[in-house]
mmCIF file of C-alpha atoms and ligand atoms in Angstrom:
data_model
loop_
_atom_site.group_PDB
_atom_site.id
_atom_site.type_symbol
_atom_site.label_atom_id
_atom_site.label_comp_id
_atom_site.label_asym_id
_atom_site.label_seq_id
_atom_site.Cartn_x
_atom_site.Cartn_y
_atom_site.Cartn_z
ATOM 1 C CA MET A 103 100.259 106.140 122.278
ATOM 2 C CA SER A 104 100.293 102.662 123.753
ATOM 3 C CA ASP A 105 96.757 103.015 124.975
ATOM 4 C CA LEU A 106 95.329 103.699 121.491
ATOM 5 C CA LYS A 107 92.438 101.281 120.625
ATOM 6 C CA LYS A 108 92.843 99.512 117.125
ATOM 7 C CA LEU A 109 89.052 99.455 115.935
ATOM 8 C CA ASN A 110 87.247 98.350 112.745
ATOM 9 C CA GLN A 111 89.180 98.001 109.444
ATOM 10 C CA ILE A 112 87.936 100.724 107.043
ATOM 11 C CA TYR A 113 89.994 100.130 104.169
ATOM 12 C CA GLU A 114 91.938 97.389 102.766
ATOM 13 C CA GLY A 115 94.528 98.165 99.709
ATOM 14 C CA LYS A 116 96.950 95.824 97.768
ATOM 15 C CA ALA A 117 99.576 95.952 100.415
ATOM 16 C CA LYS A 118 98.081 97.581 103.390
ATOM 17 C CA LYS A 119 94.884 97.693 105.814
ATOM 18 C CA VAL A 120 93.751 100.815 107.488
ATOM 19 C CA PHE A 121 91.918 100.564 110.964
ATOM 20 C CA ALA A 122 89.969 103.342 112.629
ATOM 21 C CA THR A 123 91.174 104.010 116.215
ATOM 22 C CA ASP A 124 89.397 105.306 119.246
ATOM 23 C CA SER A 125 90.849 108.760 118.125
ATOM 24 C CA PRO A 126 89.305 110.365 115.451
ATOM 25 C CA ASP A 127 92.557 111.932 114.286
ATOM 26 C CA LEU A 128 94.433 108.677 114.088
ATOM 27 C CA TYR A 129 94.523 105.624 111.996
ATOM 28 C CA ILE A 130 96.474 102.516 112.261
ATOM 29 C CA VAL A 131 98.162 101.050 109.034
ATOM 30 C CA GLU A 132 98.950 97.304 108.635
ATOM 31 C CA TYR A 133 101.741 96.181 106.073
ATOM 32 C CA LYS A 134 101.129 92.932 104.368
ATOM 33 C CA ASP A 135 103.480 90.758 102.639
ATOM 34 C CA ASP A 136 100.991 90.589 99.389
ATOM 35 C CA ALA A 137 102.275 91.953 96.314
ATOM 36 C CA THR A 138 100.424 92.509 93.036
ATOM 37 C CA ALA A 139 101.306 93.820 89.750
ATOM 38 C CA PHE A 140 99.862 95.302 86.761
ATOM 39 C CA ASN A 141 96.677 96.462 88.666
ATOM 40 C CA GLY A 142 96.415 93.110 90.769
ATOM 41 C CA LEU A 143 96.627 91.098 87.455
ATOM 42 C CA LYS A 144 99.710 89.403 89.149
ATOM 43 C CA HIS A 145 99.738 88.150 92.687
ATOM 44 C CA GLY A 146 102.450 86.839 95.014
ATOM 45 C CA THR A 147 104.000 87.069 98.317
ATOM 46 C CA ILE A 148 107.003 88.800 99.317
ATOM 47 C CA ALA A 149 107.963 87.401 102.417
ATOM 48 C CA GLY A 150 109.004 90.064 105.131
ATOM 49 C CA LYS A 151 107.914 92.927 102.678
ATOM 50 C CA GLY A 152 105.490 94.102 105.246
ATOM 51 C CA VAL A 153 107.995 94.562 108.072
ATOM 52 C CA ILE A 154 110.964 96.174 105.472
ATOM 53 C CA ASN A 155 108.141 98.633 104.090
ATOM 54 C CA ASN A 156 106.784 99.534 107.535
ATOM 55 C CA LYS A 157 109.918 100.436 109.251
ATOM 56 C CA MET A 158 111.156 101.841 105.828
ATOM 57 C CA SER A 159 108.408 104.130 105.420
ATOM 58 C CA ASN A 160 108.622 105.237 108.750
ATOM 59 C CA LEU A 161 112.602 105.894 108.412
ATOM 60 C CA MET A 162 111.943 107.813 105.057
ATOM 61 C CA PHE A 163 108.825 109.696 106.823
ATOM 62 C CA ALA A 164 110.823 110.800 109.651
ATOM 63 C CA LEU A 165 114.065 111.793 107.529
ATOM 64 C CA LEU A 166 111.476 114.101 105.398
ATOM 65 C CA GLU A 167 110.097 115.583 108.443
ATOM 66 C CA LYS A 168 113.596 116.929 109.502
ATOM 67 C CA HIS A 169 113.660 118.464 106.013
ATOM 68 C CA GLY A 170 110.404 120.245 106.504
ATOM 69 C CA VAL A 171 107.978 117.875 104.872
ATOM 70 C CA LYS A 172 104.626 117.452 106.466
ATOM 71 C CA THR A 173 103.765 113.716 106.730
ATOM 72 C CA HIS A 174 101.072 111.440 108.055
ATOM 73 C CA PHE A 175 103.672 109.704 110.097
ATOM 74 C CA VAL A 176 103.045 109.587 114.049
ATOM 75 C CA GLU A 177 104.304 106.307 115.654
ATOM 76 C CA GLN A 178 105.638 103.013 114.771
ATOM 77 C CA LEU A 179 103.659 100.191 117.002
ATOM 78 C CA SER A 180 105.141 97.066 116.010
ATOM 79 C CA ASP A 181 106.819 95.254 112.886
ATOM 80 C CA ARG A 182 103.734 95.872 110.750
ATOM 81 C CA GLU A 183 101.613 98.375 112.436
ATOM 82 C CA THR A 184 102.069 102.208 112.341
ATOM 83 C CA VAL A 185 99.811 105.090 113.529
ATOM 84 C CA VAL A 186 99.247 107.728 111.166
ATOM 85 C CA LYS A 187 97.104 111.005 110.875
ATOM 86 C CA ALA A 188 94.021 110.132 109.352
ATOM 87 C CA VAL A 189 93.534 111.927 106.283
ATOM 88 C CA LYS A 190 91.375 111.826 103.168
ATOM 89 C CA ILE A 191 93.691 110.448 100.299
ATOM 90 C CA VAL A 192 93.655 113.031 97.174
ATOM 91 C CA PRO A 193 93.010 110.014 94.488
ATOM 92 C CA LEU A 194 96.128 110.523 92.431
ATOM 93 C CA GLU A 195 99.428 108.448 91.919
ATOM 94 C CA ILE A 196 102.135 111.300 92.140
ATOM 95 C CA ILE A 197 105.106 110.070 90.004
ATOM 96 C CA ILE A 198 108.373 111.618 89.765
ATOM 97 C CA ARG A 199 110.940 110.323 87.400
ATOM 98 C CA ASN A 200 114.610 111.004 87.284
ATOM 99 C CA VAL A 201 115.833 108.276 84.967
ATOM 100 C CA ALA A 202 113.477 106.746 82.204
ATOM 101 C CA ALA A 203 112.073 103.475 83.224
ATOM 102 C CA GLY A 204 108.901 101.566 83.449
ATOM 103 C CA SER A 205 105.990 102.988 81.814
ATOM 104 C CA PHE A 206 107.500 105.951 80.709
ATOM 105 C CA SER A 207 110.264 104.211 78.488
ATOM 106 C CA LYS A 208 107.278 102.154 76.878
ATOM 107 C CA ARG A 209 105.205 105.298 76.276
ATOM 108 C CA TYR A 210 107.774 107.421 74.846
ATOM 109 C CA GLY A 211 110.095 104.746 73.424
ATOM 110 C CA VAL A 212 113.090 106.002 75.573
ATOM 111 C CA GLU A 213 115.615 103.290 76.660
ATOM 112 C CA GLU A 214 115.397 102.399 80.467
ATOM 113 C CA GLY A 215 118.325 104.199 82.484
ATOM 114 C CA THR A 216 118.124 107.486 80.096
ATOM 115 C CA ALA A 217 119.068 110.231 82.495
ATOM 116 C CA LEU A 218 116.009 112.827 82.112
ATOM 117 C CA LYS A 219 117.176 116.322 81.657
ATOM 118 C CA CYS A 220 115.380 117.351 84.910
ATOM 119 C CA PRO A 221 113.036 115.646 86.996
ATOM 120 C CA THR A 222 109.550 115.062 85.517
ATOM 121 C CA LEU A 223 106.347 115.109 87.222
ATOM 122 C CA GLU A 224 103.234 113.025 86.182
ATOM 123 C CA PHE A 225 99.914 112.230 87.810
ATOM 124 C CA SER A 226 97.343 109.125 87.138
ATOM 125 C CA LEU A 227 94.114 109.048 88.489
ATOM 126 C CA LYS A 228 93.877 106.509 91.435
ATOM 127 C CA ASP A 229 91.262 104.247 89.894
ATOM 128 C CA ASP A 230 91.331 100.529 89.577
ATOM 129 C CA ALA A 231 88.521 100.197 87.737
ATOM 130 C CA LEU A 232 89.939 102.489 84.671
ATOM 131 C CA ASN A 233 93.551 101.026 85.121
ATOM 132 C CA ASP A 234 94.834 104.372 87.021
ATOM 133 C CA PRO A 235 94.660 106.552 83.572
ATOM 134 C CA LEU A 236 97.395 109.291 83.384
ATOM 135 C CA ILE A 237 95.742 112.422 83.953
ATOM 136 C CA ASN A 238 96.882 116.018 83.634
ATOM 137 C CA ASP A 239 96.612 119.464 85.536
ATOM 138 C CA SER A 240 93.490 120.750 83.700
ATOM 139 C CA HIS A 241 91.629 117.382 83.955
ATOM 140 C CA ILE A 242 92.294 117.316 87.642
ATOM 141 C CA ILE A 243 90.733 120.702 88.271
ATOM 142 C CA ALA A 244 88.014 120.036 85.994
ATOM 143 C CA LEU A 245 86.954 116.813 87.610
ATOM 144 C CA GLY A 246 87.493 118.117 90.887
ATOM 145 C CA VAL A 247 89.837 115.660 92.103
ATOM 146 C CA ALA A 248 91.979 118.605 93.315
ATOM 147 C CA THR A 249 92.024 122.449 93.395
ATOM 148 C CA GLU A 250 94.784 124.778 91.881
ATOM 149 C CA LYS A 251 96.353 125.463 95.279
ATOM 150 C CA GLU A 252 96.426 121.929 95.958
ATOM 151 C CA LEU A 253 97.983 121.040 93.165
ATOM 152 C CA ASP A 254 100.306 123.862 93.599
ATOM 153 C CA ASP A 255 100.918 122.399 96.860
ATOM 154 C CA ILE A 256 101.626 118.617 95.705
ATOM 155 C CA ARG A 257 104.040 119.578 92.975
ATOM 156 C CA THR A 258 106.028 121.624 95.899
ATOM 157 C CA LEU A 259 105.778 118.630 98.004
ATOM 158 C CA ALA A 260 106.683 115.988 95.375
ATOM 159 C CA TYR A 261 109.526 117.932 94.107
ATOM 160 C CA LYS A 262 111.111 118.388 97.896
ATOM 161 C CA VAL A 263 110.663 114.645 98.462
ATOM 162 C CA ASN A 264 112.670 113.835 95.324
ATOM 163 C CA ASP A 265 115.244 116.298 96.490
ATOM 164 C CA VAL A 266 115.767 114.892 99.978
ATOM 165 C CA LEU A 267 115.394 111.082 98.722
ATOM 166 C CA LYS A 268 117.648 111.623 95.756
ATOM 167 C CA GLU A 269 120.517 112.739 97.906
ATOM 168 C CA PHE A 270 119.935 110.299 100.800
ATOM 169 C CA PHE A 271 120.023 107.149 98.745
ATOM 170 C CA LEU A 272 123.250 108.559 96.548
ATOM 171 C CA SER A 273 124.935 108.420 99.900
ATOM 172 C CA ILE A 274 124.091 104.759 100.427
ATOM 173 C CA GLY A 275 125.146 103.954 96.669
ATOM 174 C CA VAL A 276 121.554 103.719 95.229
ATOM 175 C CA LYS A 277 120.024 105.728 92.310
ATOM 176 C CA LEU A 278 116.458 106.996 93.112
ATOM 177 C CA ILE A 279 115.196 106.332 89.615
ATOM 178 C CA ASP A 280 111.513 107.126 89.911
ATOM 179 C CA PHE A 281 108.564 106.758 92.808
ATOM 180 C CA LYS A 282 105.271 107.296 93.528
ATOM 181 C CA ILE A 283 103.543 109.022 96.509
ATOM 182 C CA GLU A 284 100.255 109.824 97.642
ATOM 183 C CA ALA A 285 98.983 112.771 99.177
ATOM 184 C CA GLY A 286 96.306 113.252 102.199
ATOM 185 C CA ARG A 287 93.943 116.018 103.085
ATOM 186 C CA LEU A 288 93.877 116.681 107.004
ATOM 187 C CA PRO A 289 90.834 118.035 108.277
ATOM 188 C CA SER A 290 91.962 121.483 108.207
ATOM 189 C CA GLY A 291 92.461 121.043 104.376
ATOM 190 C CA GLU A 292 96.073 121.010 104.436
ATOM 191 C CA ILE A 293 97.996 118.781 102.066
ATOM 192 C CA ILE A 294 100.574 116.415 103.564
ATOM 193 C CA LEU A 295 102.373 113.270 102.420
ATOM 194 C CA ALA A 296 100.602 109.870 103.088
ATOM 195 C CA ASP A 297 100.780 106.304 101.817
ATOM 196 C CA GLU A 298 104.614 104.542 101.871
ATOM 197 C CA ILE A 299 107.716 104.843 100.492
ATOM 198 C CA SER A 300 109.270 101.498 100.084
ATOM 199 C CA PRO A 301 110.894 99.249 97.015
ATOM 200 C CA ASP A 302 106.842 98.794 96.298
ATOM 201 C CA THR A 303 106.711 102.473 95.406
ATOM 202 C CA CYS A 304 110.238 103.442 94.202
ATOM 203 C CA ARG A 305 112.739 102.099 91.791
ATOM 204 C CA PHE A 306 116.096 101.874 93.228
ATOM 205 C CA TRP A 307 119.137 100.766 91.218
ATOM 206 C CA ASP A 308 122.544 100.277 92.669
ATOM 207 C CA ALA A 309 124.720 103.107 91.614
ATOM 208 C CA LYS A 310 127.616 100.955 90.422
ATOM 209 C CA THR A 311 126.226 97.919 88.750
ATOM 210 C CA ASN A 312 122.578 99.647 87.980
ATOM 211 C CA GLU A 313 121.034 96.062 89.702
ATOM 212 C CA LYS A 314 117.207 96.772 90.588
ATOM 213 C CA LEU A 315 116.488 96.666 94.265
ATOM 214 C CA ASP A 316 113.160 97.197 94.217
ATOM 215 C CA LYS A 317 109.533 95.575 93.144
ATOM 216 C CA ASP A 318 110.636 95.355 89.644
ATOM 217 C CA ARG A 319 112.447 92.085 90.479
ATOM 218 C CA PHE A 320 108.991 90.553 91.283
ATOM 219 C CA ARG A 321 106.926 92.722 88.551
ATOM 220 C CA ARG A 322 109.637 91.094 85.640
ATOM 221 C CA ASP A 323 110.138 87.693 87.496
ATOM 222 C CA LEU A 324 113.931 88.843 88.042
ATOM 223 C CA GLY A 325 114.374 86.278 91.201
ATOM 224 C CA GLY A 326 116.059 87.544 94.032
ATOM 225 C CA VAL A 327 113.165 89.487 95.351
ATOM 226 C CA GLU A 328 113.192 89.205 99.110
ATOM 227 C CA GLU A 329 117.095 89.868 98.978
ATOM 228 C CA ALA A 330 116.532 93.248 97.057
ATOM 229 C CA TYR A 331 114.225 94.666 99.940
ATOM 230 C CA GLN A 332 116.616 93.285 102.449
ATOM 231 C CA GLU A 333 119.681 94.959 100.776
ATOM 232 C CA ILE A 334 117.879 98.344 100.489
ATOM 233 C CA PHE A 335 116.906 98.348 104.149
ATOM 234 C CA LYS A 336 120.114 97.089 105.355
ATOM 235 C CA ARG A 337 121.917 100.076 103.367
ATOM 236 C CA ILE A 338 118.953 102.563 104.953
ATOM 237 C CA ASN A 339 120.071 101.060 108.383
ATOM 238 C CA SER A 340 123.911 101.688 107.713
ATOM 239 C CA LYS A 341 123.542 105.257 107.769
HETATM 240 P P1 TMP B 269 105.717 102.976 86.092
HETATM 241 O O1 TMP B 269 106.946 103.242 85.277
HETATM 242 O O2 TMP B 269 105.252 101.799 85.904
HETATM 243 O O3 TMP B 269 104.622 103.947 85.649
HETATM 244 O O4 TMP B 269 105.801 103.429 87.445
HETATM 245 C C1 TMP B 269 106.689 104.369 88.160
HETATM 246 C C2 TMP B 269 106.775 104.440 89.497
HETATM 247 O O5 TMP B 269 105.565 104.321 90.489
HETATM 248 C C3 TMP B 269 107.587 103.265 89.822
HETATM 249 O O6 TMP B 269 108.451 103.631 90.916
HETATM 250 C C4 TMP B 269 106.548 102.437 90.675
HETATM 251 C C5 TMP B 269 105.632 103.163 91.162
HETATM 252 N N1 TMP B 269 104.318 102.645 91.129
HETATM 253 C C6 TMP B 269 103.748 102.161 92.361
HETATM 254 O O7 TMP B 269 104.021 102.765 93.483
HETATM 255 N N2 TMP B 269 102.440 101.925 91.953
HETATM 256 C C7 TMP B 269 101.782 101.320 90.792
HETATM 257 O O8 TMP B 269 100.800 100.641 90.630
HETATM 258 C C8 TMP B 269 102.839 101.612 89.863
HETATM 259 C C9 TMP B 269 102.177 101.212 88.209
HETATM 260 C C10 TMP B 269 103.716 102.309 89.685
#
């Protein structure tokens, strides 16, 4: 893989850049320290975030692969760069919640920290111009965002990711409150897990104190942002 050539940038998101390579089946992602919230209204930098999110995502993808979940992860190239399988991202934010928090608490008037009777799954359409609106299964199929079969596969994937990650984080003293994942289509049409799994995309609360160990510290100006990312990464590496 060391002779893989990084070519032109094909995409720049809020937290990552994606580059083409001399292999049509592979991309290189590069993680940035940039942080945004509220659809880009709030901007900042979290020092060292790109390195932690890159390494942490790769560890999570490797763990999930071990449990039979197919992911885009191929090989870490450097502190901030990883080779991934080239996929077309399904434009959905796939969100699983175990405990009420964030927009769910606001929308339904449920106190943050209220345990849900079962994990919930919701979708938002990934569209910055529309502010990522909530979207239901029937809308997704009617608009051609995904087929019925793909949605089935995405649901199965999301709940499996939750089962594996919930157990893993509990074993390092962390409650997995909720998270967002993205799915990609391989050229064969198969749906696999893509994007990242990091404190940017998950809510992590300390199991004993409920201290927030994720990007909510940045979103809500709670301070100790870098320290929270480092703490999660330290606990993962202690396993
Ligand atoms: P929410 O409560 O704000 O809807 O967020 C649910 C989860 O999704 C939370 O773990 C943070 C994550 N998330 C993202 O990864 N990207 C986003 O743009 C948003 C709004 C949330």
